[in-house]
PDB file of C-alpha atoms in Angstrom:
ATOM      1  CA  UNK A   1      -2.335 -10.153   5.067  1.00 69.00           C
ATOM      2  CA  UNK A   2      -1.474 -11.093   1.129  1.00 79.00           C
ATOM      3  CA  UNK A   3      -0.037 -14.282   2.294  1.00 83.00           C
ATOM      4  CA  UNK A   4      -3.100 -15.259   4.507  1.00 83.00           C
ATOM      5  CA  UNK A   5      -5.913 -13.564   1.254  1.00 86.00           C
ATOM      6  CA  UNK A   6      -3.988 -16.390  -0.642  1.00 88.00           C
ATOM      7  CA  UNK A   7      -3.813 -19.001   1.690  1.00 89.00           C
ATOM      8  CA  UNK A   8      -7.343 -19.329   3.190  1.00 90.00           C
ATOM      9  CA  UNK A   9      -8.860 -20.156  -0.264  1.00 91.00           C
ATOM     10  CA  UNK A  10      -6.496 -22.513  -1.466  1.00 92.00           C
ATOM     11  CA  UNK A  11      -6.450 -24.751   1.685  1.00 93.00           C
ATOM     12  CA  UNK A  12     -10.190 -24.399   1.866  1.00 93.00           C
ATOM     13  CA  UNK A  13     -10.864 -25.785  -1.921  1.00 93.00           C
ATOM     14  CA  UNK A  14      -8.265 -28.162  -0.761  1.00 94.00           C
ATOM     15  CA  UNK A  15     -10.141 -29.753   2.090  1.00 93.00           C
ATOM     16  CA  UNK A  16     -13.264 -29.253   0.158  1.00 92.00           C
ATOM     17  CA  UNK A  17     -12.286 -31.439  -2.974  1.00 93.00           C
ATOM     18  CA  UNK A  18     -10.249 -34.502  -0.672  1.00 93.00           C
ATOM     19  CA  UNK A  19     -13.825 -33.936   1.519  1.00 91.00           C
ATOM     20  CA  UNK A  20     -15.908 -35.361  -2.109  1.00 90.00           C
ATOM     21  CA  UNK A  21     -17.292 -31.573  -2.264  1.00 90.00           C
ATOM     22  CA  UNK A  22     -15.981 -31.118  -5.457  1.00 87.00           C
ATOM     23  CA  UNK A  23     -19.588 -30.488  -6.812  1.00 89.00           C
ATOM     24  CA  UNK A  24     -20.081 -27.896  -4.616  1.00 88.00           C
ATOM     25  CA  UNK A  25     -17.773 -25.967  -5.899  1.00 89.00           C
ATOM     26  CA  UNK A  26     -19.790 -22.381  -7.785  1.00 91.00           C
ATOM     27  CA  UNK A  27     -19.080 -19.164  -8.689  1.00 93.00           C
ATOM     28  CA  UNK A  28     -20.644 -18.349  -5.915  1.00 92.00           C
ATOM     29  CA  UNK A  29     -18.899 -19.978  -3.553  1.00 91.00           C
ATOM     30  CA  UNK A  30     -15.617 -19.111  -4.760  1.00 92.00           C
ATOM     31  CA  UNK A  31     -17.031 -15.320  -4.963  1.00 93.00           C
ATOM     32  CA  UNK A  32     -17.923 -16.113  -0.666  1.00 92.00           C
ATOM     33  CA  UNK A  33     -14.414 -17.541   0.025  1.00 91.00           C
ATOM     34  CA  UNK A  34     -12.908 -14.642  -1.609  1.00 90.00           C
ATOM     35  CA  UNK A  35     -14.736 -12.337   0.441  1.00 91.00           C
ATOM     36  CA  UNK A  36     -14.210 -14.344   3.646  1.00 90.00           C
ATOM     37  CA  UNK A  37     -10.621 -14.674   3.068  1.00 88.00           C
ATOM     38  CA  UNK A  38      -9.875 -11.173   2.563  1.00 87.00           C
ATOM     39  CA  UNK A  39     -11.806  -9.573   5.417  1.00 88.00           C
ATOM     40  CA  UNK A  40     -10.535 -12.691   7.673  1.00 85.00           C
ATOM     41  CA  UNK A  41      -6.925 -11.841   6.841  1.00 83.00           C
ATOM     42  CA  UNK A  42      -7.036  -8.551   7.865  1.00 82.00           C
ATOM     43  CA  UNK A  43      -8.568  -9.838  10.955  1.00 81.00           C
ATOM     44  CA  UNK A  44      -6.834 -12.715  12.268  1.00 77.00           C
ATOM     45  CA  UNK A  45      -4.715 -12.905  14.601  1.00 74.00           C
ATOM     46  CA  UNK A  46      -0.998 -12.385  14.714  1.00 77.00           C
ATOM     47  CA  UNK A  47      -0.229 -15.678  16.033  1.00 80.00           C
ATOM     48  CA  UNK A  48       1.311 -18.700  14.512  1.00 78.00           C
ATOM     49  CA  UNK A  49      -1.456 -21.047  13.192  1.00 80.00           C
ATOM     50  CA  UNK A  50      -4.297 -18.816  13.600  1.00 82.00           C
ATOM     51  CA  UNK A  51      -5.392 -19.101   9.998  1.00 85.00           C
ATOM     52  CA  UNK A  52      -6.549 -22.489  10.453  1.00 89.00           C
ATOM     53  CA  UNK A  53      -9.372 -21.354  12.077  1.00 89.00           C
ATOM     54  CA  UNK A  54     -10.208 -19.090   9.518  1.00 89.00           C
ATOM     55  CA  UNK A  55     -10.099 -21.972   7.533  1.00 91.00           C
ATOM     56  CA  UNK A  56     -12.097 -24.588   9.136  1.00 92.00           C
ATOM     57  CA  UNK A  57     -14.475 -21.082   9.468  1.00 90.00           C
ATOM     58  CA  UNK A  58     -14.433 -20.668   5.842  1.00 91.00           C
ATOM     59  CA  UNK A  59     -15.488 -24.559   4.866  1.00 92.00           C
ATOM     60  CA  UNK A  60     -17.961 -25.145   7.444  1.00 92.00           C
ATOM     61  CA  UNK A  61     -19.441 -21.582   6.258  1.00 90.00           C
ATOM     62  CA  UNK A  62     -19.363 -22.190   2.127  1.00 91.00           C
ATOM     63  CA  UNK A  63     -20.012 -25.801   2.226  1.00 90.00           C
ATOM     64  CA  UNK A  64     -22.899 -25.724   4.970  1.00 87.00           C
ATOM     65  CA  UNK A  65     -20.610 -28.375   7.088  1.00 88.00           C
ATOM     66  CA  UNK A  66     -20.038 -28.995  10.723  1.00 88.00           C
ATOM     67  CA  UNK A  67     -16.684 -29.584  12.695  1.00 89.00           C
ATOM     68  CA  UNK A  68     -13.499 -30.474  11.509  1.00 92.00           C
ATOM     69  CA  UNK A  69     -13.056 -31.692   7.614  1.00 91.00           C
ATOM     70  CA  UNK A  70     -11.535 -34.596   7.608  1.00 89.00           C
ATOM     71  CA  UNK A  71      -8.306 -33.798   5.767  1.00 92.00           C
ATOM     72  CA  UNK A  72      -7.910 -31.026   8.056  1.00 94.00           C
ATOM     73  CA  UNK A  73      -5.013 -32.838   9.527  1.00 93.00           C
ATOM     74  CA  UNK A  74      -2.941 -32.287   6.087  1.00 93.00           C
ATOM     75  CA  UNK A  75      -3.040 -28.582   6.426  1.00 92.00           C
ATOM     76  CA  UNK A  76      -2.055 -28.684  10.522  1.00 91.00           C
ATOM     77  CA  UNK A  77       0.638 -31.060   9.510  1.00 93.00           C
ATOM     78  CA  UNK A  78       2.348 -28.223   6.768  1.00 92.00           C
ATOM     79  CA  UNK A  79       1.300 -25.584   8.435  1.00 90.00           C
ATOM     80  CA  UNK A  80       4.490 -24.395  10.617  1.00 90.00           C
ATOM     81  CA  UNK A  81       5.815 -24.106   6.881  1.00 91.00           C
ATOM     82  CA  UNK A  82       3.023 -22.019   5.025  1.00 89.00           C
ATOM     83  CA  UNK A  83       2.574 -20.192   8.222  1.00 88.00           C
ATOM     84  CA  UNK A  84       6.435 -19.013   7.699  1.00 90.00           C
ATOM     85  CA  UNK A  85       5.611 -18.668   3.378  1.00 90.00           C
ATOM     86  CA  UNK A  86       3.003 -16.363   4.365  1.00 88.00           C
ATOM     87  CA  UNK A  87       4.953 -14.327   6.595  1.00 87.00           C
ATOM     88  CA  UNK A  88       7.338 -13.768   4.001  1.00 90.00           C
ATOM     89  CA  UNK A  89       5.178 -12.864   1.001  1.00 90.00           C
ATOM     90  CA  UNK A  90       3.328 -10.173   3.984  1.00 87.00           C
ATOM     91  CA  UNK A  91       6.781  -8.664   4.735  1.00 90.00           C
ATOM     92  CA  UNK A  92       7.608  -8.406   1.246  1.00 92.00           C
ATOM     93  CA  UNK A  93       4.440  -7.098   0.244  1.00 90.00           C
ATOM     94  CA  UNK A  94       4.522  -4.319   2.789  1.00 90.00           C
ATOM     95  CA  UNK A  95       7.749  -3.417   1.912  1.00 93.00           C
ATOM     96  CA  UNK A  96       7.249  -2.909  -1.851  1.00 94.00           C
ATOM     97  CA  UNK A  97       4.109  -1.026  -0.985  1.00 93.00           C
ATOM     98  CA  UNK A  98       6.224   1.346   1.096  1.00 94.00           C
ATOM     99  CA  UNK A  99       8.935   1.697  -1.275  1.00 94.00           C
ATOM    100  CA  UNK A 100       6.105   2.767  -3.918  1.00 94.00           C
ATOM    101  CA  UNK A 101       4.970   5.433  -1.615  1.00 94.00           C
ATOM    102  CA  UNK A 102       7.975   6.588  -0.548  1.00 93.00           C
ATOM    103  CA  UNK A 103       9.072   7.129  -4.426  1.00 92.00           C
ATOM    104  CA  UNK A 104       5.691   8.412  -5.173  1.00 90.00           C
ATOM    105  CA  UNK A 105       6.132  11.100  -2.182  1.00 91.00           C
ATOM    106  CA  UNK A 106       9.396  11.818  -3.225  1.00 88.00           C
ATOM    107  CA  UNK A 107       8.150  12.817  -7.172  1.00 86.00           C
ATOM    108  CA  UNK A 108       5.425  14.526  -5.320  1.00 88.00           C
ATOM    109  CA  UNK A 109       7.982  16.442  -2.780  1.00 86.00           C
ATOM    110  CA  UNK A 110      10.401  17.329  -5.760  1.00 85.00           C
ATOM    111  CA  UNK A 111       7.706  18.926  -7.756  1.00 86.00           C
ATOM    112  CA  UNK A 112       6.296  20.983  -5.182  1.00 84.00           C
ATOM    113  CA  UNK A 113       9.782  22.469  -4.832  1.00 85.00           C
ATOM    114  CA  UNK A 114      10.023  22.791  -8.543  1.00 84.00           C
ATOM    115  CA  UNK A 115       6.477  24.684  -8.873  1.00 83.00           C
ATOM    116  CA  UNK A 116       7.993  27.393  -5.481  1.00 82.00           C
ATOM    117  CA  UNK A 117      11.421  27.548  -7.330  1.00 81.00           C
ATOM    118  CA  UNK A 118       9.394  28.452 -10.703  1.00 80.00           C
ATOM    119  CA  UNK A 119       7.026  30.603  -8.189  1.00 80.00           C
ATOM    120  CA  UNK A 120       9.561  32.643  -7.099  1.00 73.00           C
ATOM    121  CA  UNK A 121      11.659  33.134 -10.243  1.00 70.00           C
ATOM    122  CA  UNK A 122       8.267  34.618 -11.505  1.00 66.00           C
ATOM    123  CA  UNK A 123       7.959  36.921  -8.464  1.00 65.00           C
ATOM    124  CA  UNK A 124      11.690  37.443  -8.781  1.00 63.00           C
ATOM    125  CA  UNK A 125      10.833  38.967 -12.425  1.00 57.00           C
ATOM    126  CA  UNK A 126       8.132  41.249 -11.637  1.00 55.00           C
ATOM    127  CA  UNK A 127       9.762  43.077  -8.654  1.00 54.00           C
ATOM    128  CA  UNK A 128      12.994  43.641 -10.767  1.00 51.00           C
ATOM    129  CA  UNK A 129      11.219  45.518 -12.926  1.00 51.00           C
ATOM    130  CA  UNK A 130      10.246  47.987 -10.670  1.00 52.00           C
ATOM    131  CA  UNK A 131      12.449  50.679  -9.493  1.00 50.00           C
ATOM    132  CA  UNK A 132      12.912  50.981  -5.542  1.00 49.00           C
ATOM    133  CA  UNK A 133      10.805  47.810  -5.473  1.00 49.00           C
ATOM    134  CA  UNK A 134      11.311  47.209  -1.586  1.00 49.00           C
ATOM    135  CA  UNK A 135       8.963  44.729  -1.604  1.00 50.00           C
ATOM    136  CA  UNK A 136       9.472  40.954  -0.421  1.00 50.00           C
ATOM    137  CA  UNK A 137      12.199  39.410  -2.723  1.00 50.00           C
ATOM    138  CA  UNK A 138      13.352  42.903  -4.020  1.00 51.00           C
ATOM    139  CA  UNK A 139      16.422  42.960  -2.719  1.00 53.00           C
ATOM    140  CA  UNK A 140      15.733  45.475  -0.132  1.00 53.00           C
ATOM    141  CA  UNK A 141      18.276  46.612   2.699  1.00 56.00           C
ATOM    142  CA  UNK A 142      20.958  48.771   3.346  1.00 60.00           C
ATOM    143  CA  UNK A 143      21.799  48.846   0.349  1.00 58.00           C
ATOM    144  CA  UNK A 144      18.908  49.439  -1.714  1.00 57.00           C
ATOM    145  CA  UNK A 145      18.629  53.302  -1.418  1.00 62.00           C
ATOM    146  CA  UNK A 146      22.202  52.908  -3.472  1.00 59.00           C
ATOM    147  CA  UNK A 147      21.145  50.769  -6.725  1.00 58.00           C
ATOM    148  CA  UNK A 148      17.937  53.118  -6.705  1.00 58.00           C
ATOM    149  CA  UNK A 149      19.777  56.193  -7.213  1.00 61.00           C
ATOM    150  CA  UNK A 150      21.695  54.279  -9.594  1.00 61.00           C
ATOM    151  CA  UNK A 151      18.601  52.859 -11.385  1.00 56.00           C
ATOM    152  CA  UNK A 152      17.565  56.540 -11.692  1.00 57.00           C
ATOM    153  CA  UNK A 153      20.388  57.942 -12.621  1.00 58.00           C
ATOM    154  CA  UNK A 154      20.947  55.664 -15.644  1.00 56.00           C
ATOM    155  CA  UNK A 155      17.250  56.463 -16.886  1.00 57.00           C
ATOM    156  CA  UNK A 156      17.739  60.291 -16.863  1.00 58.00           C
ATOM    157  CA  UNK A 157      20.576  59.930 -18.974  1.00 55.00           C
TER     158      UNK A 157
END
């Protein structure tokens, strides 16, 4: 979608300028292509060449036009090319933002083991104080009745 967000602008300003539209040209219309180009991105097709509708869309929309510009035949003519350009720069864009959020996940999954590790040290600390604890994390089991009379033991003498 990154490659086509770029793409539909560009080739639109292109055919607008060799078109003698060149005055035309705003804030506002760039502000419109923008727009158009990003939500028709997401939404075009996954076919080779769709984007040139989106294009032809995108001038006859802005520049209040009809039909086919007549440059248009530039852009069909490199188009096999920029189609393959744009499916590069979308690959690699989806791929950095998944290796961002699998790092990001990771810091996220190593501190949440960090905060239960610090958790239970804490709970660790408060149940050793306690003599016969037998509570979760104590320590309990067979051989807890032992190192209680042993406790005990060491505190009456």
């Amino acid at each position: 979608m990154d490659g086509g967000a770029l793409y539909f602008p560009v080739a639109t300003v292109f055919l607008a300028v060799t078109a003698g539209l060149a005055d035309q040209l705003s804030v506002a219309s760039y502000a419109m292509l923008l727009l158009i180009a990003t939500l028709g991105s997401a939404g075009a097709a996954p076919v080779p060449s769709a984007g040139l509708v989106l294009i032809v869309t995108a001038y006859n929309t802005v520049f209040s036009a009809s039909g086919i510009p007549p440059t248009f035949s530039f852009l069909l003519a490199v188009d096999w090319l920029l189609d393959r350009l744009r499916t590069t720069l979308n690959v690699t864009g989806d791929a950095a933002v998944a290796r961002l959020v699998a790092h990001y996940e990771a810091a996220e999954a190593a501190s949440a083991r960090e905060r239960r590790a610090r958790c239970g040290r804490e709970l660790g600390g408060m149940e050793a104080g306690r003599i016969g604890g037998g509570g979760a994390g104590s320590g309990g089991g067979p051989l807890a009745p032992a190192r209680d009379q042993e406790a005990r033991s060491d505190l009456e003498s």
